[in-house]
Amino acid sequence: MSNDLIQNNDITSTKISGMPLNQLEQNGQKNINITNNQGGTINLNIHDSSSQNYETEDLMAVQAFSKVYYQLLVTDVLVGGSAIIPANRSLLSNMVPIEIFNSCSELSDQGKEKLETFPAIVCRRNTEYYGKTSLSQSAWYCRITGVLVEENVIRVLFHSLGSFEQNKLGDQQNASCFGINTDCMLTDLNLTGWYVHKINIFNAFDKAGITVMPRPD
């Protein structure tokens, strides 16, 4: 992920009324933000997914996560903690195991509740082919918190539990662990869709070297 620095000199402090401050934003997996408040104390904040603070609801949801199924949501639109998926690309019979198609594809209340027990990976479509994408692209490990059906699209609400480099999903050595076929030019990661794979995502994380994500005991 890029760690390019973005300088913004037009941000006004919310602590010191009317006094302009320079704010330095660093976008990356490991960020350091240093702010000097009028020559006083320098605050150092280090952001790393391995030290992420989780809400009680997160930890309870993780303990109830399935070790049999996981869901993959590939989208073009991420809005306010939700992924927008076309209805005609969601939970189709060729995208989920037959037992999940029978129990969840109509998105009944019981089906939604079941899907919320499956850990999820949410990502944008790959920008390249054969499982590859931009080095700056991230995928998110999430819990699903709600599902809303809106005309021709489905809005899947989620809460992120961590992120990792998206190329790890399509890597030739890792892809089969996540149930992704990279033998073809177009993979599941190139097409918007809501998939469910009968795979233990935690074993897949281990094989891909993604080791800091919360998991059930």
PDB file of C-alpha atoms in Angstrom:
ATOM      1  CA  MET A   1       0.000   0.000   0.000  1.00  0.00           C
ATOM      2  CA  SER A   2       1.222   3.470  -0.813  1.00  0.00           C
ATOM      3  CA  ASN A   3       2.629   5.525   2.041  1.00  0.00           C
ATOM      4  CA  ASP A   4       2.715   8.778   0.091  1.00  0.00           C
ATOM      5  CA  LEU A   5       2.396  11.908   2.202  1.00  0.00           C
ATOM      6  CA  ILE A   6      -0.423  14.377   1.589  1.00  0.00           C
ATOM      7  CA  GLN A   7       0.159  17.878   2.920  1.00  0.00           C
ATOM      8  CA  ASN A   8      -2.958  19.898   3.801  1.00  0.00           C
ATOM      9  CA  ASN A   9      -2.417  23.446   5.095  1.00  0.00           C
ATOM     10  CA  ASP A  10      -6.059  24.541   5.167  1.00  0.00           C
ATOM     11  CA  ILE A  11      -7.356  22.635   8.164  1.00  0.00           C
ATOM     12  CA  THR A  12      -8.398  24.603  11.239  1.00  0.00           C
ATOM     13  CA  SER A  13      -7.831  23.102  14.655  1.00  0.00           C
ATOM     14  CA  THR A  14     -10.928  22.083  16.615  1.00  0.00           C
ATOM     15  CA  LYS A  15      -8.996  22.652  19.842  1.00  0.00           C
ATOM     16  CA  ILE A  16      -7.545  26.119  19.220  1.00  0.00           C
ATOM     17  CA  SER A  17     -10.235  28.360  17.768  1.00  0.00           C
ATOM     18  CA  GLY A  18      -9.256  30.219  14.606  1.00  0.00           C
ATOM     19  CA  MET A  19      -5.609  29.084  14.657  1.00  0.00           C
ATOM     20  CA  PRO A  20      -4.613  27.328  11.401  1.00  0.00           C
ATOM     21  CA  LEU A  21      -2.557  24.186  11.829  1.00  0.00           C
ATOM     22  CA  ASN A  22      -0.655  22.124   9.303  1.00  0.00           C
ATOM     23  CA  GLN A  23      -1.985  18.588   9.176  1.00  0.00           C
ATOM     24  CA  LEU A  24       0.045  15.731   7.767  1.00  0.00           C
ATOM     25  CA  GLU A  25      -1.894  12.740   6.525  1.00  0.00           C
ATOM     26  CA  GLN A  26      -0.148   9.466   5.710  1.00  0.00           C
ATOM     27  CA  ASN A  27      -2.185   6.803   3.990  1.00  0.00           C
ATOM     28  CA  GLY A  28      -0.847   3.309   4.498  1.00  0.00           C
ATOM     29  CA  GLN A  29      -1.150   0.125   6.528  1.00  0.00           C
ATOM     30  CA  LYS A  30       1.216   1.479   9.193  1.00  0.00           C
ATOM     31  CA  ASN A  31       0.783   5.216   9.722  1.00  0.00           C
ATOM     32  CA  ILE A  32       2.513   7.686  12.005  1.00  0.00           C
ATOM     33  CA  ASN A  33       0.848  11.029  12.644  1.00  0.00           C
ATOM     34  CA  ILE A  34       2.790  13.715  14.561  1.00  0.00           C
ATOM     35  CA  THR A  35       0.997  16.927  15.510  1.00  0.00           C
ATOM     36  CA  ASN A  36       2.785  19.836  17.211  1.00  0.00           C
ATOM     37  CA  ASN A  37       0.214  21.937  19.057  1.00  0.00           C
ATOM     38  CA  GLN A  38       1.791  25.430  19.059  1.00  0.00           C
ATOM     39  CA  GLY A  39       5.229  24.123  19.947  1.00  0.00           C
ATOM     40  CA  GLY A  40       3.880  22.157  22.906  1.00  0.00           C
ATOM     41  CA  THR A  41       3.421  18.443  23.387  1.00  0.00           C
ATOM     42  CA  ILE A  42       3.961  16.253  20.354  1.00  0.00           C
ATOM     43  CA  ASN A  43       1.373  13.492  20.128  1.00  0.00           C
ATOM     44  CA  LEU A  44       2.503  10.271  18.436  1.00  0.00           C
ATOM     45  CA  ASN A  45      -0.202   7.882  17.248  1.00  0.00           C
ATOM     46  CA  ILE A  46       0.681   4.641  15.507  1.00  0.00           C
ATOM     47  CA  HIS A  47      -2.095   2.915  13.551  1.00  0.00           C
ATOM     48  CA  ASP A  48      -1.680  -0.779  12.822  1.00  0.00           C
ATOM     49  CA  SER A  49      -4.413  -3.359  12.188  1.00  0.00           C
ATOM     50  CA  SER A  50      -2.598  -5.720  14.566  1.00  0.00           C
ATOM     51  CA  SER A  51      -3.371  -3.339  17.465  1.00  0.00           C
ATOM     52  CA  GLN A  52      -6.927  -2.440  16.391  1.00  0.00           C
ATOM     53  CA  ASN A  53      -9.442  -1.954  19.182  1.00  0.00           C
ATOM     54  CA  TYR A  54     -12.571  -4.070  18.791  1.00  0.00           C
ATOM     55  CA  GLU A  55     -16.054  -3.379  20.087  1.00  0.00           C
ATOM     56  CA  THR A  56     -17.746  -5.904  22.348  1.00  0.00           C
ATOM     57  CA  GLU A  57     -20.174  -6.711  19.531  1.00  0.00           C
ATOM     58  CA  ASP A  58     -17.212  -7.495  17.265  1.00  0.00           C
ATOM     59  CA  LEU A  59     -15.678  -9.926  19.710  1.00  0.00           C
ATOM     60  CA  MET A  60     -18.998 -11.656  20.356  1.00  0.00           C
ATOM     61  CA  ALA A  61     -19.644 -11.967  16.611  1.00  0.00           C
ATOM     62  CA  VAL A  62     -16.173 -13.376  15.989  1.00  0.00           C
ATOM     63  CA  GLN A  63     -16.684 -16.078  18.613  1.00  0.00           C
ATOM     64  CA  ALA A  64     -19.832 -17.160  16.760  1.00  0.00           C
ATOM     65  CA  PHE A  65     -18.168 -17.139  13.304  1.00  0.00           C
ATOM     66  CA  SER A  66     -18.520 -20.222  11.149  1.00  0.00           C
ATOM     67  CA  LYS A  67     -15.392 -22.253  10.472  1.00  0.00           C
ATOM     68  CA  VAL A  68     -17.114 -23.962   7.554  1.00  0.00           C
ATOM     69  CA  TYR A  69     -18.252 -21.073   5.336  1.00  0.00           C
ATOM     70  CA  TYR A  70     -17.044 -17.600   4.468  1.00  0.00           C
ATOM     71  CA  GLN A  71     -18.499 -14.987   2.140  1.00  0.00           C
ATOM     72  CA  LEU A  72     -16.737 -12.896  -0.476  1.00  0.00           C
ATOM     73  CA  LEU A  73     -18.258  -9.585  -1.573  1.00  0.00           C
ATOM     74  CA  VAL A  74     -16.719  -7.919  -4.619  1.00  0.00           C
ATOM     75  CA  THR A  75     -18.121  -4.491  -5.419  1.00  0.00           C
ATOM     76  CA  ASP A  76     -17.697  -1.300  -7.385  1.00  0.00           C
ATOM     77  CA  VAL A  77     -19.473   0.778  -4.731  1.00  0.00           C
ATOM     78  CA  LEU A  78     -18.554   1.103  -1.054  1.00  0.00           C
ATOM     79  CA  VAL A  79     -20.679   3.669   0.784  1.00  0.00           C
ATOM     80  CA  GLY A  80     -20.665   4.397   4.515  1.00  0.00           C
ATOM     81  CA  GLY A  81     -19.838   0.915   5.758  1.00  0.00           C
ATOM     82  CA  SER A  82     -21.874  -0.881   3.128  1.00  0.00           C
ATOM     83  CA  ALA A  83     -21.153  -2.733  -0.083  1.00  0.00           C
ATOM     84  CA  ILE A  84     -23.586  -2.369  -2.976  1.00  0.00           C
ATOM     85  CA  ILE A  85     -24.020  -5.578  -4.994  1.00  0.00           C
ATOM     86  CA  PRO A  86     -26.321  -6.027  -8.033  1.00  0.00           C
ATOM     87  CA  ALA A  87     -29.214  -8.293  -7.108  1.00  0.00           C
ATOM     88  CA  ASN A  88     -28.594 -10.427 -10.193  1.00  0.00           C
ATOM     89  CA  ARG A  89     -25.041 -11.104  -8.954  1.00  0.00           C
ATOM     90  CA  SER A  90     -25.917 -12.068  -5.395  1.00  0.00           C
ATOM     91  CA  LEU A  91     -26.047 -15.573  -3.904  1.00  0.00           C
ATOM     92  CA  LEU A  92     -26.827 -17.296  -7.210  1.00  0.00           C
ATOM     93  CA  SER A  93     -26.842 -21.077  -7.454  1.00  0.00           C
ATOM     94  CA  ASN A  94     -23.416 -21.075  -9.137  1.00  0.00           C
ATOM     95  CA  MET A  95     -21.958 -18.701  -6.539  1.00  0.00           C
ATOM     96  CA  VAL A  96     -22.804 -20.505  -3.280  1.00  0.00           C
ATOM     97  CA  PRO A  97     -23.077 -24.100  -2.020  1.00  0.00           C
ATOM     98  CA  ILE A  98     -26.489 -25.622  -2.738  1.00  0.00           C
ATOM     99  CA  GLU A  99     -27.441 -25.745   0.947  1.00  0.00           C
ATOM    100  CA  ILE A 100     -26.742 -22.015   1.294  1.00  0.00           C
ATOM    101  CA  PHE A 101     -28.659 -21.254  -1.891  1.00  0.00           C
ATOM    102  CA  ASN A 102     -31.676 -23.118  -0.515  1.00  0.00           C
ATOM    103  CA  SER A 103     -31.553 -21.474   2.915  1.00  0.00           C
ATOM    104  CA  CYS A 104     -30.245 -17.959   2.264  1.00  0.00           C
ATOM    105  CA  SER A 105     -30.662 -16.812  -1.347  1.00  0.00           C
ATOM    106  CA  GLU A 106     -34.160 -15.377  -0.836  1.00  0.00           C
ATOM    107  CA  LEU A 107     -32.803 -13.279   2.060  1.00  0.00           C
ATOM    108  CA  SER A 108     -35.501 -14.175   4.527  1.00  0.00           C
ATOM    109  CA  ASP A 109     -34.961 -13.015   8.100  1.00  0.00           C
ATOM    110  CA  GLN A 110     -33.623 -16.478   8.957  1.00  0.00           C
ATOM    111  CA  GLY A 111     -31.369 -16.426   5.908  1.00  0.00           C
ATOM    112  CA  LYS A 112     -29.946 -13.023   6.805  1.00  0.00           C
ATOM    113  CA  GLU A 113     -29.272 -14.147  10.373  1.00  0.00           C
ATOM    114  CA  LYS A 114     -27.405 -17.186   9.089  1.00  0.00           C
ATOM    115  CA  LEU A 115     -25.287 -15.108   6.708  1.00  0.00           C
ATOM    116  CA  GLU A 116     -24.318 -12.805   9.564  1.00  0.00           C
ATOM    117  CA  THR A 117     -22.586 -15.760  11.239  1.00  0.00           C
ATOM    118  CA  PHE A 118     -20.243 -16.218   8.264  1.00  0.00           C
ATOM    119  CA  PRO A 119     -17.005 -14.196   8.291  1.00  0.00           C
ATOM    120  CA  ALA A 120     -16.683 -12.003   5.211  1.00  0.00           C
ATOM    121  CA  ILE A 121     -14.074 -10.505   2.925  1.00  0.00           C
ATOM    122  CA  VAL A 122     -15.157  -7.275   1.229  1.00  0.00           C
ATOM    123  CA  CYS A 123     -13.143  -5.801  -1.623  1.00  0.00           C
ATOM    124  CA  ARG A 124     -13.310  -3.759  -4.799  1.00  0.00           C
ATOM    125  CA  ARG A 125     -12.901  -5.417  -8.177  1.00  0.00           C
ATOM    126  CA  ASN A 126      -9.375  -6.265  -9.276  1.00  0.00           C
ATOM    127  CA  THR A 127      -7.835  -3.788 -11.691  1.00  0.00           C
ATOM    128  CA  GLU A 128      -5.784  -6.476 -13.462  1.00  0.00           C
ATOM    129  CA  TYR A 129      -6.263 -10.110 -14.510  1.00  0.00           C
ATOM    130  CA  TYR A 130      -5.319 -13.647 -13.410  1.00  0.00           C
ATOM    131  CA  GLY A 131      -5.886 -12.714  -9.765  1.00  0.00           C
ATOM    132  CA  LYS A 132      -3.644  -9.647  -9.767  1.00  0.00           C
ATOM    133  CA  THR A 133      -4.552  -6.073  -8.859  1.00  0.00           C
ATOM    134  CA  SER A 134      -3.006  -2.747  -7.908  1.00  0.00           C
ATOM    135  CA  LEU A 135      -0.500  -2.947  -5.055  1.00  0.00           C
ATOM    136  CA  SER A 136      -2.386  -0.113  -3.327  1.00  0.00           C
ATOM    137  CA  GLN A 137      -5.635  -2.080  -3.144  1.00  0.00           C
ATOM    138  CA  SER A 138      -6.824  -3.506   0.180  1.00  0.00           C
ATOM    139  CA  ALA A 139      -9.386  -6.135   1.121  1.00  0.00           C
ATOM    140  CA  TRP A 140     -11.292  -6.024   4.410  1.00  0.00           C
ATOM    141  CA  TYR A 141     -12.041  -8.868   6.788  1.00  0.00           C
ATOM    142  CA  CYS A 142     -15.488  -8.060   8.179  1.00  0.00           C
ATOM    143  CA  ARG A 143     -18.572  -9.085  10.020  1.00  0.00           C
ATOM    144  CA  ILE A 144     -21.884  -8.518   8.258  1.00  0.00           C
ATOM    145  CA  THR A 145     -24.269  -6.412  10.349  1.00  0.00           C
ATOM    146  CA  GLY A 146     -27.300  -6.123   8.070  1.00  0.00           C
ATOM    147  CA  VAL A 147     -28.739  -6.677   4.598  1.00  0.00           C
ATOM    148  CA  LEU A 148     -31.086  -4.271   2.805  1.00  0.00           C
ATOM    149  CA  VAL A 149     -32.800  -5.091  -0.491  1.00  0.00           C
ATOM    150  CA  GLU A 150     -33.160  -1.932  -2.596  1.00  0.00           C
ATOM    151  CA  GLU A 151     -34.796  -2.395  -6.017  1.00  0.00           C
ATOM    152  CA  ASN A 152     -32.129  -3.912  -8.284  1.00  0.00           C
ATOM    153  CA  VAL A 153     -29.294  -3.850  -5.746  1.00  0.00           C
ATOM    154  CA  ILE A 154     -28.533  -5.263  -2.328  1.00  0.00           C
ATOM    155  CA  ARG A 155     -26.844  -3.156   0.321  1.00  0.00           C
ATOM    156  CA  VAL A 156     -24.743  -5.296   2.644  1.00  0.00           C
ATOM    157  CA  LEU A 157     -23.772  -3.511   5.859  1.00  0.00           C
ATOM    158  CA  PHE A 158     -20.479  -4.515   7.391  1.00  0.00           C
ATOM    159  CA  HIS A 159     -18.006  -3.650  10.121  1.00  0.00           C
ATOM    160  CA  SER A 160     -14.317  -4.062   9.352  1.00  0.00           C
ATOM    161  CA  LEU A 161     -12.199  -6.214  11.643  1.00  0.00           C
ATOM    162  CA  GLY A 162      -8.954  -5.640   9.745  1.00  0.00           C
ATOM    163  CA  SER A 163      -7.454  -5.200   6.298  1.00  0.00           C
ATOM    164  CA  PHE A 164      -4.729  -6.784   4.187  1.00  0.00           C
ATOM    165  CA  GLU A 165      -3.194  -6.453   0.746  1.00  0.00           C
ATOM    166  CA  GLN A 166      -5.773  -7.641  -1.801  1.00  0.00           C
ATOM    167  CA  ASN A 167      -3.133  -9.333  -3.953  1.00  0.00           C
ATOM    168  CA  LYS A 168      -2.849 -11.988  -1.244  1.00  0.00           C
ATOM    169  CA  LEU A 169      -6.283 -13.286  -2.276  1.00  0.00           C
ATOM    170  CA  GLY A 170      -5.344 -13.844  -5.894  1.00  0.00           C
ATOM    171  CA  ASP A 171      -1.770 -14.984  -5.353  1.00  0.00           C
ATOM    172  CA  GLN A 172      -1.201 -18.260  -7.194  1.00  0.00           C
ATOM    173  CA  GLN A 173      -0.242 -20.054  -3.976  1.00  0.00           C
ATOM    174  CA  ASN A 174      -3.129 -18.623  -1.930  1.00  0.00           C
ATOM    175  CA  ALA A 175      -6.071 -18.392  -4.322  1.00  0.00           C
ATOM    176  CA  SER A 176      -7.178 -22.019  -4.091  1.00  0.00           C
ATOM    177  CA  CYS A 177      -7.184 -21.733  -0.289  1.00  0.00           C
ATOM    178  CA  PHE A 178      -9.841 -19.006  -0.654  1.00  0.00           C
ATOM    179  CA  GLY A 179     -11.754 -20.896  -3.371  1.00  0.00           C
ATOM    180  CA  ILE A 180     -10.701 -18.496  -6.135  1.00  0.00           C
ATOM    181  CA  ASN A 181      -9.759 -19.901  -9.551  1.00  0.00           C
ATOM    182  CA  THR A 182      -6.955 -17.869 -11.137  1.00  0.00           C
ATOM    183  CA  ASP A 183      -6.406 -20.112 -14.162  1.00  0.00           C
ATOM    184  CA  CYS A 184      -8.722 -17.907 -16.218  1.00  0.00           C
ATOM    185  CA  MET A 185      -8.034 -14.285 -17.113  1.00  0.00           C
ATOM    186  CA  LEU A 186     -11.241 -13.193 -15.333  1.00  0.00           C
ATOM    187  CA  THR A 187     -11.613 -14.425 -11.767  1.00  0.00           C
ATOM    188  CA  ASP A 188     -14.244 -13.900  -9.086  1.00  0.00           C
ATOM    189  CA  LEU A 189     -12.214 -10.849  -8.089  1.00  0.00           C
ATOM    190  CA  ASN A 190     -12.833  -9.189 -11.469  1.00  0.00           C
ATOM    191  CA  LEU A 191     -16.634  -9.452 -11.291  1.00  0.00           C
ATOM    192  CA  THR A 192     -19.008  -7.842  -8.831  1.00  0.00           C
ATOM    193  CA  GLY A 193     -20.786 -10.451  -6.798  1.00  0.00           C
ATOM    194  CA  TRP A 194     -21.772 -11.921  -3.462  1.00  0.00           C
ATOM    195  CA  TYR A 195     -20.287 -15.382  -3.056  1.00  0.00           C
ATOM    196  CA  VAL A 196     -20.234 -17.961  -0.278  1.00  0.00           C
ATOM    197  CA  HIS A 197     -17.428 -20.522  -0.216  1.00  0.00           C
ATOM    198  CA  LYS A 198     -17.397 -23.701   1.833  1.00  0.00           C
ATOM    199  CA  ILE A 199     -13.959 -22.973   3.228  1.00  0.00           C
ATOM    200  CA  ASN A 200     -12.501 -22.374   6.669  1.00  0.00           C
ATOM    201  CA  ILE A 201     -11.280 -18.800   6.203  1.00  0.00           C
ATOM    202  CA  PHE A 202      -8.998 -19.022   9.239  1.00  0.00           C
ATOM    203  CA  ASN A 203      -7.035 -21.889   7.703  1.00  0.00           C
ATOM    204  CA  ALA A 204      -6.857 -19.853   4.489  1.00  0.00           C
ATOM    205  CA  PHE A 205      -5.550 -16.833   6.426  1.00  0.00           C
ATOM    206  CA  ASP A 206      -2.823 -18.985   7.986  1.00  0.00           C
ATOM    207  CA  LYS A 207      -1.701 -20.386   4.637  1.00  0.00           C
ATOM    208  CA  ALA A 208      -1.655 -16.875   3.131  1.00  0.00           C
ATOM    209  CA  GLY A 209       0.362 -15.464   6.034  1.00  0.00           C
ATOM    210  CA  ILE A 210      -2.491 -13.238   7.240  1.00  0.00           C
ATOM    211  CA  THR A 211      -2.058 -13.819  10.956  1.00  0.00           C
ATOM    212  CA  VAL A 212      -3.358 -10.803  12.892  1.00  0.00           C
ATOM    213  CA  MET A 213      -7.096 -11.142  12.232  1.00  0.00           C
ATOM    214  CA  PRO A 214      -9.394 -11.936  15.191  1.00  0.00           C
ATOM    215  CA  ARG A 215     -10.826 -15.432  15.104  1.00  0.00           C
ATOM    216  CA  PRO A 216     -12.992 -17.717  17.238  1.00  0.00           C
ATOM    217  CA  ASP A 217     -11.392 -19.882  19.922  1.00  0.00           C
TER     218      ASP A 217
END
